[in-house]
Coordinates of C-alpha atoms in Angstrom, one line a residue:
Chain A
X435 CA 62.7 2.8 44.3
X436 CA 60.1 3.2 46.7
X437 CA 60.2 1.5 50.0
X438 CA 58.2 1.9 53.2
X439 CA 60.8 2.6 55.8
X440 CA 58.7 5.4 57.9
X441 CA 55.5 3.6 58.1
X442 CA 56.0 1.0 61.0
X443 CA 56.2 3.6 63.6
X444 CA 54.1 3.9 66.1
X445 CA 54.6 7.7 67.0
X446 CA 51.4 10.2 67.4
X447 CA 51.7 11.2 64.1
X448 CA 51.4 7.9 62.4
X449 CA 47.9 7.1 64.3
X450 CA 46.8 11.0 63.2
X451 CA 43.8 10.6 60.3
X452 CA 46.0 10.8 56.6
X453 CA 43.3 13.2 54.9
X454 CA 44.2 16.1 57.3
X455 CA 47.8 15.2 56.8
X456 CA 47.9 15.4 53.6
X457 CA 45.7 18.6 54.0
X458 CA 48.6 20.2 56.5
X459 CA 51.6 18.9 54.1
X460 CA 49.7 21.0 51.4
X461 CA 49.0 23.8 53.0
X462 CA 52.6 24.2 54.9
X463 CA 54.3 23.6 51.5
X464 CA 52.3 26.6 49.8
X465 CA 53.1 29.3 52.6
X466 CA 56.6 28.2 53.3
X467 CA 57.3 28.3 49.3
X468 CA 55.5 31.5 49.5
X469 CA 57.4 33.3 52.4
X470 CA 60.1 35.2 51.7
X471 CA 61.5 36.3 55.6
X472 CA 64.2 34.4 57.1
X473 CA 62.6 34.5 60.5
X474 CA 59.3 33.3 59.0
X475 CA 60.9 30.2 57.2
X476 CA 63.4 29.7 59.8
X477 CA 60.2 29.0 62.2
X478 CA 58.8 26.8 59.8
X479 CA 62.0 24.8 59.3
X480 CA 61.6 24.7 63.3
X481 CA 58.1 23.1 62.9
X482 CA 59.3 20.9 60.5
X483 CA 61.9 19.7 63.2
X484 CA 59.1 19.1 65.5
X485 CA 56.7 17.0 63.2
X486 CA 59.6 14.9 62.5
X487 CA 60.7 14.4 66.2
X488 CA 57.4 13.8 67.0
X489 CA 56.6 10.9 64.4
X490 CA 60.0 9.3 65.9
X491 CA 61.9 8.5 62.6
X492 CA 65.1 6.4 62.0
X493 CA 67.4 9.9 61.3
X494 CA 69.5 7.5 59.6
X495 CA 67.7 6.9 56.9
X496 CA 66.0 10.5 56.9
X497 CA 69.8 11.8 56.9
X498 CA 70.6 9.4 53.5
X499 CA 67.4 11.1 52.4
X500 CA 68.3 14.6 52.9
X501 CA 71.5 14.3 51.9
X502 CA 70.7 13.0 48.2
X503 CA 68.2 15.5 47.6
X504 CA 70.8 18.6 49.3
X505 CA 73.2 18.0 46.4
X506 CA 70.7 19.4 44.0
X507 CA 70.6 22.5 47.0
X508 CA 74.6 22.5 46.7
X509 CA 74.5 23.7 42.5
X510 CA 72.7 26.4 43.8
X511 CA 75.6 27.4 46.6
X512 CA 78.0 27.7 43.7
X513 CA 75.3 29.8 41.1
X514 CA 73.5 32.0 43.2
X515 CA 75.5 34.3 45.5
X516 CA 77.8 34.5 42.5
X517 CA 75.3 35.8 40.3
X518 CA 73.0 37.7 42.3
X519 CA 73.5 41.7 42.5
X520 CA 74.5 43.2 45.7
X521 CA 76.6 44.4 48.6
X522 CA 80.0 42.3 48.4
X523 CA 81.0 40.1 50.9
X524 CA 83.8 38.3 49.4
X525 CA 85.5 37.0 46.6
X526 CA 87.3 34.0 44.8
X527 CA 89.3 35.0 41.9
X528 CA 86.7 37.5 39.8
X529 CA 84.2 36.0 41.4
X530 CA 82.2 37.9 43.6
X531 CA 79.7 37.1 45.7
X532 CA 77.2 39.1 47.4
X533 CA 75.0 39.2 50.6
X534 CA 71.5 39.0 48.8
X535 CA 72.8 36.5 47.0
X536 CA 73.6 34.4 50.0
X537 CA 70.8 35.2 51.5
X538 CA 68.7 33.8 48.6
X539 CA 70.7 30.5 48.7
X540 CA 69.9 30.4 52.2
X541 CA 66.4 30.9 52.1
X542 CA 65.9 28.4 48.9
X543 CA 67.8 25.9 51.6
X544 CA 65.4 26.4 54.3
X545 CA 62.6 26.3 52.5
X546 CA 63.0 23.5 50.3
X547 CA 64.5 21.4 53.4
X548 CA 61.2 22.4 55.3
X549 CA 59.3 21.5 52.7
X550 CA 60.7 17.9 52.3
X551 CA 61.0 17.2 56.3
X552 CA 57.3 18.1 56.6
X553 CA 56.5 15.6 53.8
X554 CA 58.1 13.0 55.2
X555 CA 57.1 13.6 58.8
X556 CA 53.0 13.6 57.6
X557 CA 53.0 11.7 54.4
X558 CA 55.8 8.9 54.5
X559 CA 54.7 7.9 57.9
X560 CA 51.3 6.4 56.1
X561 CA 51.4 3.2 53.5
X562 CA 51.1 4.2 50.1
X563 CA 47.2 2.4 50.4
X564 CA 46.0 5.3 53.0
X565 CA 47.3 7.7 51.1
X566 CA 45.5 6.8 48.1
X567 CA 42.3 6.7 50.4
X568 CA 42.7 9.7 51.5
X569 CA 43.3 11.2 48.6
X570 CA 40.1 9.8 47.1
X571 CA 38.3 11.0 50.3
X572 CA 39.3 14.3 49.7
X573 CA 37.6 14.3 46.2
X574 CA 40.7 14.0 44.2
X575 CA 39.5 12.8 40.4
X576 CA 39.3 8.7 40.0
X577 CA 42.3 8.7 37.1
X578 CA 44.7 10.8 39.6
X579 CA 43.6 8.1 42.2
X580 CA 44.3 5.1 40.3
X581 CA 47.6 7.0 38.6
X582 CA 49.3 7.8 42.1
X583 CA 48.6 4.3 42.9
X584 CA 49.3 1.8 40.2
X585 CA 52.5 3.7 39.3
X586 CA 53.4 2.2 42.7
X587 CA 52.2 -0.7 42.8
X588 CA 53.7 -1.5 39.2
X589 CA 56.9 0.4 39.4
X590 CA 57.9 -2.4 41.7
X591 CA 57.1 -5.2 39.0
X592 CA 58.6 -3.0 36.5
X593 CA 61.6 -2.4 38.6
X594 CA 61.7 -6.7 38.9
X595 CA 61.7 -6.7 35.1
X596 CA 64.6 -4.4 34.3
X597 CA 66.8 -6.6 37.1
X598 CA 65.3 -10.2 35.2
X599 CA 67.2 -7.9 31.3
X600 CA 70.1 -6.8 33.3
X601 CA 71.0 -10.0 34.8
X602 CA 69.9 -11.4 31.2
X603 CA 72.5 -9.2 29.7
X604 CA 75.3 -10.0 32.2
X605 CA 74.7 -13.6 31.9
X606 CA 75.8 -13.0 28.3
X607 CA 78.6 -11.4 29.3
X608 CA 77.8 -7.5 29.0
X609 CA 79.8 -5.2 30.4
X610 CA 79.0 -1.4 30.3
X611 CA 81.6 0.7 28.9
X612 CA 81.9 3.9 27.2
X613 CA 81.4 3.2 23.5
X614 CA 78.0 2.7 21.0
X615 CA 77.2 -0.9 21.8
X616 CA 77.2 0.1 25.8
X617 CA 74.2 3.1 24.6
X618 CA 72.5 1.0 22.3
X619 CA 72.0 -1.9 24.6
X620 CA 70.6 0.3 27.1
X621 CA 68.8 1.6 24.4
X622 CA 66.7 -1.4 23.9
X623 CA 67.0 -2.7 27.4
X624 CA 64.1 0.7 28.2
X625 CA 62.6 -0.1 25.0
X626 CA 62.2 -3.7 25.7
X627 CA 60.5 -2.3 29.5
X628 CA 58.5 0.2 27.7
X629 CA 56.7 -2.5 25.8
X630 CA 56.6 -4.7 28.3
X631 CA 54.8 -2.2 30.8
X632 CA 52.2 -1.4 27.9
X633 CA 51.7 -5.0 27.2
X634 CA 51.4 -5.2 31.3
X635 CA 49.2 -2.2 31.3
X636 CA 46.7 -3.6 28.3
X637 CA 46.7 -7.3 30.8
X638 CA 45.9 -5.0 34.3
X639 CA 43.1 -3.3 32.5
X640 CA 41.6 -6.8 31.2
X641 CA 41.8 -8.1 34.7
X642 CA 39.8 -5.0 35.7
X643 CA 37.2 -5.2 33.3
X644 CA 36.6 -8.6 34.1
X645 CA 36.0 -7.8 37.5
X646 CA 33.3 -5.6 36.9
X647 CA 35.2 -2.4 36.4
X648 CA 34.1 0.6 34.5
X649 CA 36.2 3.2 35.9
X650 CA 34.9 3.9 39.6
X651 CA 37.5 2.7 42.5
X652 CA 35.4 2.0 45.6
X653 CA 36.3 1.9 48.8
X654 CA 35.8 -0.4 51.5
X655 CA 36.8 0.9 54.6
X656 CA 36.0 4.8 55.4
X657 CA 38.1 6.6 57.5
X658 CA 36.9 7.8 60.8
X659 CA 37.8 11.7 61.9
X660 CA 37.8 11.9 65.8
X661 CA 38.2 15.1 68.3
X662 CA 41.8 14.9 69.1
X663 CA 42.6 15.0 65.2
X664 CA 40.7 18.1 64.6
X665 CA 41.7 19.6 67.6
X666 CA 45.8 18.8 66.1
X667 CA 45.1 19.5 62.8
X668 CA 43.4 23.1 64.1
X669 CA 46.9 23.6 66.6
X670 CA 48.6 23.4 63.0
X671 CA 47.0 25.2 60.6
X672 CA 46.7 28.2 63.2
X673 CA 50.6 28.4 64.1
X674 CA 50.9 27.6 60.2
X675 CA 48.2 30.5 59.4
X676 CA 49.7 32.8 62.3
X677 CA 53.3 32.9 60.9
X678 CA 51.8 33.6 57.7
X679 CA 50.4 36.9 58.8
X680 CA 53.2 37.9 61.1
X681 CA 55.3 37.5 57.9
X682 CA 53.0 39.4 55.6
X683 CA 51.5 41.7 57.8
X684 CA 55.0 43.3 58.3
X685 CA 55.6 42.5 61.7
X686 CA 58.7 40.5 61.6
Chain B
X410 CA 17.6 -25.0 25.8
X411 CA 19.6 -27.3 28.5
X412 CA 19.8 -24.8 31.4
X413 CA 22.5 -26.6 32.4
X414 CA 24.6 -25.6 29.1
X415 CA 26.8 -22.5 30.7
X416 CA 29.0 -21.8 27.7
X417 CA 27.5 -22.6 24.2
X418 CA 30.5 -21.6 21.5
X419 CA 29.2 -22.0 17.9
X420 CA 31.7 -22.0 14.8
X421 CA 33.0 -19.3 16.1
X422 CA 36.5 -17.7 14.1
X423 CA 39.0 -15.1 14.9
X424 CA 42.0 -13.7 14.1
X425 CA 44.6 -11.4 14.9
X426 CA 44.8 -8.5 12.4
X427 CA 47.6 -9.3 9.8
X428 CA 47.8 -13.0 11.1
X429 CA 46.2 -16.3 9.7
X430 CA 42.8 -16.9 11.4
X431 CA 43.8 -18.4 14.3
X432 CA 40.1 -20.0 15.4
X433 CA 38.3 -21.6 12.7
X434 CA 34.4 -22.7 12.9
X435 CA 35.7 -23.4 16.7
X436 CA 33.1 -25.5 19.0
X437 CA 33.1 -25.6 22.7
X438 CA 30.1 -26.7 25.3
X439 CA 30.6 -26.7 28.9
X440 CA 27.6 -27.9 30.8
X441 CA 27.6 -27.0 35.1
X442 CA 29.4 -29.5 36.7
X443 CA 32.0 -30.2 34.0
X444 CA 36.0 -29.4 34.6
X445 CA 37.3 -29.5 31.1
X446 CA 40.9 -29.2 30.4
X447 CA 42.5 -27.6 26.9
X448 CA 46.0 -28.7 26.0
X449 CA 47.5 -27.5 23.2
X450 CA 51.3 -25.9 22.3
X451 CA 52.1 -22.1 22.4
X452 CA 49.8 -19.6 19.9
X453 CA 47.4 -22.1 18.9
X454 CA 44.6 -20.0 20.8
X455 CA 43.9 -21.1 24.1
X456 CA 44.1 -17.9 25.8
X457 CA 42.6 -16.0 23.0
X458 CA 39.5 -18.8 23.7
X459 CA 39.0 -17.3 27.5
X460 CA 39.1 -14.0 26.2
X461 CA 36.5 -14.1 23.4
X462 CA 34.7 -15.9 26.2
X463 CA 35.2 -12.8 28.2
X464 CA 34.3 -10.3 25.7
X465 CA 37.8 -9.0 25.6
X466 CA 38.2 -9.3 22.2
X467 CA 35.6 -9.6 19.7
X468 CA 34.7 -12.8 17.3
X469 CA 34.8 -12.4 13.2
X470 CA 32.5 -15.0 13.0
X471 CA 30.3 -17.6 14.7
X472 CA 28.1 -16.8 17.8
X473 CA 28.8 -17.3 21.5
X474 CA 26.0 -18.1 24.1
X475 CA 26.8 -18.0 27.8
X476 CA 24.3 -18.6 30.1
X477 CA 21.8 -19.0 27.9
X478 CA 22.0 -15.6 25.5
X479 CA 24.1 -14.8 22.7
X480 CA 26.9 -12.0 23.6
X481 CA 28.1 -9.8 21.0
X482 CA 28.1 -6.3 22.6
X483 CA 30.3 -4.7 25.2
X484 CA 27.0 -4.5 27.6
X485 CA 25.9 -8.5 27.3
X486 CA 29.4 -9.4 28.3
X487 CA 28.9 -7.2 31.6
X488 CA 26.6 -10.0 33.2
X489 CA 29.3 -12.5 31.6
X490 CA 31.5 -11.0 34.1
X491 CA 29.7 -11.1 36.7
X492 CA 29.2 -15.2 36.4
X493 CA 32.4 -16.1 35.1
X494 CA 35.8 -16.0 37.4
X495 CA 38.6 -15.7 35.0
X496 CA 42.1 -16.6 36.6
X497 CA 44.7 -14.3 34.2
X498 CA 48.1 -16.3 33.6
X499 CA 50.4 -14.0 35.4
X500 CA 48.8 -13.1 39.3
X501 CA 50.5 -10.1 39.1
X502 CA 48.1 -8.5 36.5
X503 CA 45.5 -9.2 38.5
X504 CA 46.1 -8.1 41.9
X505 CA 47.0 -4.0 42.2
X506 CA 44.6 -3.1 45.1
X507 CA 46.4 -1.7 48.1
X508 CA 45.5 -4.6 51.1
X509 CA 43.9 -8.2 50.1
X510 CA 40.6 -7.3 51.8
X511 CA 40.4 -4.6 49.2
X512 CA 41.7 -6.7 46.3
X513 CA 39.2 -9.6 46.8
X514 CA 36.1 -6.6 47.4
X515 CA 37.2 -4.8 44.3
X516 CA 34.6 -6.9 42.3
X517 CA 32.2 -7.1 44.6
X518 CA 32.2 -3.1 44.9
X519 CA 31.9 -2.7 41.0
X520 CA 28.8 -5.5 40.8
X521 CA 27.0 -3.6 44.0
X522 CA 27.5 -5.5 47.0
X523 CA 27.5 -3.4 50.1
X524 CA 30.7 -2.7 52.4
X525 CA 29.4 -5.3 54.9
X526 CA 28.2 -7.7 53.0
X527 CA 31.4 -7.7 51.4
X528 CA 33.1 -8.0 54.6
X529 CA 31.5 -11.6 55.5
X530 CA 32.4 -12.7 51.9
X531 CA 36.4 -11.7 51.9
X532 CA 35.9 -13.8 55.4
X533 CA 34.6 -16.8 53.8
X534 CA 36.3 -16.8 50.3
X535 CA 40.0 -16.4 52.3
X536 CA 39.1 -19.3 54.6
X537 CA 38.3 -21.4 51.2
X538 CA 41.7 -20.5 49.8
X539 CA 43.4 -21.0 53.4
X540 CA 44.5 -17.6 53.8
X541 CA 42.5 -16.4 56.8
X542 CA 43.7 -13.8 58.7
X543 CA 45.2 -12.2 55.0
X544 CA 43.3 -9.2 55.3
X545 CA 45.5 -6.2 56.4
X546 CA 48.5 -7.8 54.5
X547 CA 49.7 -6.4 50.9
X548 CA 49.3 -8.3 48.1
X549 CA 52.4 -7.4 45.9
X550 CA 54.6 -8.7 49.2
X551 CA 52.8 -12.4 49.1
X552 CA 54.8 -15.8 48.0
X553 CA 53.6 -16.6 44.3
X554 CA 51.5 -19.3 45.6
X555 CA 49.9 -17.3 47.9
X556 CA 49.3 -14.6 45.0
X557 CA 47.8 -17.1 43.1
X558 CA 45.4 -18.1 45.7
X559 CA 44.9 -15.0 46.0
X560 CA 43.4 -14.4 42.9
X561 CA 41.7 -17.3 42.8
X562 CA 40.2 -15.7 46.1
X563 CA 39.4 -12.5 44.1
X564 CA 36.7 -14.1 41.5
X565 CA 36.2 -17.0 44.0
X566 CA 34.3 -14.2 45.9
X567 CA 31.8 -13.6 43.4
X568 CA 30.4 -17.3 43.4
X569 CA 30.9 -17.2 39.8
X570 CA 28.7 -20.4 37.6
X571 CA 32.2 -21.3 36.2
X572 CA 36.0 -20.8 36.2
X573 CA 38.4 -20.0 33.6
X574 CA 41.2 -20.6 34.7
X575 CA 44.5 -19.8 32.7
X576 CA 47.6 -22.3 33.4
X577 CA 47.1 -22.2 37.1
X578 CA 49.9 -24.4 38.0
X579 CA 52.7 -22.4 35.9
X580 CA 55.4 -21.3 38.0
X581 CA 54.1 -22.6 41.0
X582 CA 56.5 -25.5 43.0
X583 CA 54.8 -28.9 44.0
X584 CA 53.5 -27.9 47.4
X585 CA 51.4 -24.6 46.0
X586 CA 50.5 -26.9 42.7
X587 CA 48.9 -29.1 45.9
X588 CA 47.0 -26.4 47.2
X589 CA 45.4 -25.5 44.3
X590 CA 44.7 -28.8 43.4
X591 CA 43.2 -28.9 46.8
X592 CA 41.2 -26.1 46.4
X593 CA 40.0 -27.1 42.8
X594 CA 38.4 -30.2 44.7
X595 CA 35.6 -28.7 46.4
X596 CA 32.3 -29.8 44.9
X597 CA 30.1 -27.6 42.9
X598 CA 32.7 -26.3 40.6
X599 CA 32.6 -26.0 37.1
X600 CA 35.9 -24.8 35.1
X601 CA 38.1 -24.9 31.8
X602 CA 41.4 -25.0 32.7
X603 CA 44.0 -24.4 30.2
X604 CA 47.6 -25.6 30.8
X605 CA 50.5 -27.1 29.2
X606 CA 50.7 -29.8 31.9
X607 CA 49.6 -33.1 31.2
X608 CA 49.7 -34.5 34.6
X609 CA 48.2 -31.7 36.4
X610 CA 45.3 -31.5 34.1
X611 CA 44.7 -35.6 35.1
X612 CA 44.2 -34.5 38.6
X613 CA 41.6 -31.5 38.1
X614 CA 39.9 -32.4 34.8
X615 CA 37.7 -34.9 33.9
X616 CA 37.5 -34.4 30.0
X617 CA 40.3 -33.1 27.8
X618 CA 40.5 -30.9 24.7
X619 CA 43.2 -30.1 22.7
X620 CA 43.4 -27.1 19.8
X621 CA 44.2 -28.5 16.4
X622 CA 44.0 -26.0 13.1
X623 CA 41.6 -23.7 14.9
X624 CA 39.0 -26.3 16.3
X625 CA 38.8 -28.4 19.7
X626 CA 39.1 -31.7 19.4
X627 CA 38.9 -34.4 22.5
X628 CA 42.6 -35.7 23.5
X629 CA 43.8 -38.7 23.7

C-alpha cells in the first residue's frame, strides 16, 4: 500500500515548490538511465545521497524501502556477470564470470538505486494532493491527472474491501493451502473486487456528474514560485546538466 | 404553475433492462419548504427515484418537471444539478478530492464560481456542518460521521433549492445520527430523504411516503 511516511518533514526540500521537483526527478532519472560511466553515475548516486540527507528522512524506513526493491537488483548479480562476454575474473564450477559483466551489474545497481533515492528524496516528501497539482500545473492531460489520483485515493478503499472478503472468508473458516479450492477462492475473492471497483467506479462518476462535472479538474489553490526555488532548482539542473557533458563529452 | 412546486414527477416508469418495470405511472410533488420521507424495503426503487431525478438514468415513460421545466436531455438536467444537492448512500463515492477545501469547491469550480468566492463559501458551509478549521485536512482519513458531514458540506455549498438525501443515517452511531439531525434542523430546507429508519425519519420529516408496486403512496 501507499502510505505517507516522508511527507511530515520539515527539511528544505519538503518546503521547495513540487512542480520543479518533479521537473528535477525527471530530468535526473533520464541522464542517469542514460549514462553509461561509472564515475558519472557514481556522482549522481552521490547527489542522490545529498537530496536525501538534505530532506532529513527516517533511514529506517528508506532502508525497508531499498531493501525490497534491491532483491529484484540481486537476480541480476547471479545473471549478468555470468552471462556477459569478457576478460575472466573468476569462476564457480563452469561458471564464469567476467569483468564487463560485473561491471554492468554494477552500474545497473547504481543507477537504478540513484534513480529510486532521488524519487523519494523530491517526490515522496510531498502529499499525494501536491503532486497531483503539480502535475496539472505542469500541463499534464486532465485523464492522467485524475488517473494518478483516484487510483490513490481508491486503492485505499479498495485495499479496505479485500481485508472486509478476507476476514469474510476466515470467519468461515478458510485456510489457504496448496490445492484447487485455495486458487479458486482467490480466484473469486479478485473477481468479487474487480466488480466491486467498477460498481464503485460507475457510483464516483455519478457523484461527479452531479456536482457539475464534465471532465475539467479545477484547482483552487495555485502554487506560488519564489527566488530561492529557482535559484535551487537552477544549482540542480546545472551540476545535473554539467555531469552530463563531462560524461559525454569524453572527459571522464 | 405553483412556483413553489420544485419537483413535479408525472406517471413516470422505468425499468432496469431484463427486469420487471420497477416504477409504474410513479407520482411525486415536493413543494419548497417540504422534508418528505420515502420508506420502503430493499429494490423497490427508492434510489433509482433520486437518480431519475438527477438525470442519471433515463425514464421509459412519464415526464419529470424540476423547477418548473420538463428534463429529458442530458443538457436540462445540468441546471438540475446545479439546484439540487444529492447526498449518495456511501460518503466514500462522493468525496475523492485531495484536502476538504478542495472537495467541498470541486462543485463550485465546475458551476463557475471564482477561487475566492469559493473560499468564503467552504468557510461558511464547514461552520454549518461544525467542521471549521477542516480545511487542510484529508478527507479519506475523516471519522464516518465526519465524512458524511462532509458531503453534506460538499452540495450544502451550492445553496441548492432542495436535498436528496440517500439514507443519511446508515452506518452512522447515535451521536453522528444527532449531528445530522441537528444540521437537517436549520430552517429554509427543503429535502426527500430516503431511509429504512422509521424513527429517524419521525425526527427530520414531516410527511411520509412509502413505494408500493411502483407508485408512492402516503404511510401510515
Amino acid at each position: 500500500m501507499i502510505y505517507n511516511d516522508f511527507t511530515s518533514g520539515d527539511s528544505f526540500i519538503h518546503r521547495f515548490d513540487p512542480r520543479i521537483k518533479i521537473l528535477i526527478a525527471l530530468f535526473f532519472s533520464i541522464i542517469t538511465a542514460l549514462s553509461n560511466k561509472i564515475p558519472a553515475i557514481l556522482s549522481f548516486f552521490v547527489l542522490a545521497i545529498i537530496l536525501v540527507l538534505i530532506s532529513k528522512l527516517k533511514f529506517k524506513i528508506l532502508f525497508s524501502r531499498l531493501t525490497i526493491v534491491n532483491i529484484f537488483i540481486l537476480f541480476i548479480w547471479f545473471i549478468l556477470p555470468f552471462s556477459y562476454p569478457g576478460k575472466i575474473v573468476f569462476h564457480i564450477g563452469s561458471l564464469q564470470a567476467s569483468r564487463e559483466g560485473l561491471i554492468n551489474a554494477l552500474e545497473i545497481t547504481l543507477k537504478y538505486n540513484a534513480i529510486i533515492l532521488c524519487n523519494i528524496a523530491l517526490l515522496s516528501t510531498n502529499p499525494i494532493f501536491q503532486l497531483t497539482h503539480a502535475i496539472r500545473h505542469l500541463g499534464a492531460p486532465d485523464k492522467f491527472v485524475h488517473l494518478f489520483f483516484l487510483i490513490h485515493r481508491y486503492a485505499f478503499v479498495i485495499f479496505d474491501e479485500y481485508k472486509c472478503i478476507r476476514d469474510a472468508l476466515r470467519a468461515r473458516g478458510f485456510r489457504p493451502k496448496t490445492n484447487f479450492f485455495t486458487y479458486r477462492t482467490y480466484a473469486y475473492l479478485v473477481a468479487n473486487l474487480l466488480l466491486k471497483s467498477y460498481e464503485r467506479s460507475e457510483q464516483v462518476h455519478r457523484a461527479m456528474i452531479c456536482r457539475g462535472f464534465t471532465g475539467k479538474y479545477w484547482v483552487l489553490e495555485h502554487f506560488a514560485l519564489k527566488w530561492r526555488d529557482i535559484f535551487v532548482a537552477i544549482t540542480i539542473f546545472t551540476a545535473i546538466t554539467t555531469l552530463a557533458i563531462i560524461q559525454w563529452m569524453k572527459i571522464l | 404553475m405553483d412556483e413553489n412546486i420544485i419537483i413535479d414527477i408525472k406517471r413516470l416508469s422505468f425499468g432496469y433492462p431484463g427486469k420487471p418495470e420497477l416504477l409504474d405511472k410513479f407520482e411525486l410533488r415536493v413543494k419548497k419548504g417540504e422534508r418528505l420521507g420515502i420508506i420502503g424495503p430493499n429494490g423497490c426503487g427508492k434510489t433509482t427515484v433520486f437518480y431519475l431525478i438527477m438525470g442519471l438514468l433515463k425514464a421509459l415513460h412519464g415526464t419529470i418537471n424540476i423547477l418548473g421545466r420538463e428534463r429529458s436531455r442530458e443538457n436540462d438536467f445540468i441546471e438540475v444539478r446545479a439546484n439540487i444537492g444529492f447526498l449518495f448512500q456511501d460518503s466514500d463515492n462522493q468525496l475523492f478530492c485531495p484536502s476538504i477545501e478542495e472537495e467541498i469547491a470541486f462543485g463550485p469550480l465546475n458551476f463557475g464560481y471564482k477561487g475566492h468566492q469559493v473560499k468564503d463559501m467552504i468557510k461558511e458551509v464547514l461552520n454549518t456542518v461544525g467542521l471549521d478549521g477542516y480545511e487542510k485536512r484529508i478527507p479519506y482519513t475523516l471519522s464516518g460521521g465526519e465524512k458524511r458531514r462532509l458531503a453534506l458540506a460538499t452540495i450544502l455549498v451550492m445553496k441548492p433549492k432542495i436535498l436528496l438525501l440517500d439514507e443519511p443515517e446508515n452506518g452512522l452511531d447515535e451521536d453522528a445520527v444527532d449531528k445530522f439531525v441537528e444540521i437537517l434542523q436549520e430552517p429554509g430546507l427543503s429535502y426527500i430523504i430516503i431511509s429504512q429508519n422509521r424513527d429517524f425519519l419521525k425526527r427530520t420529516t414531516n410527511t411520509l411516503y412509502t413505494i408500493k408496486q411502483g407508485r408512492a403512496i402516503m404511510a401510515k
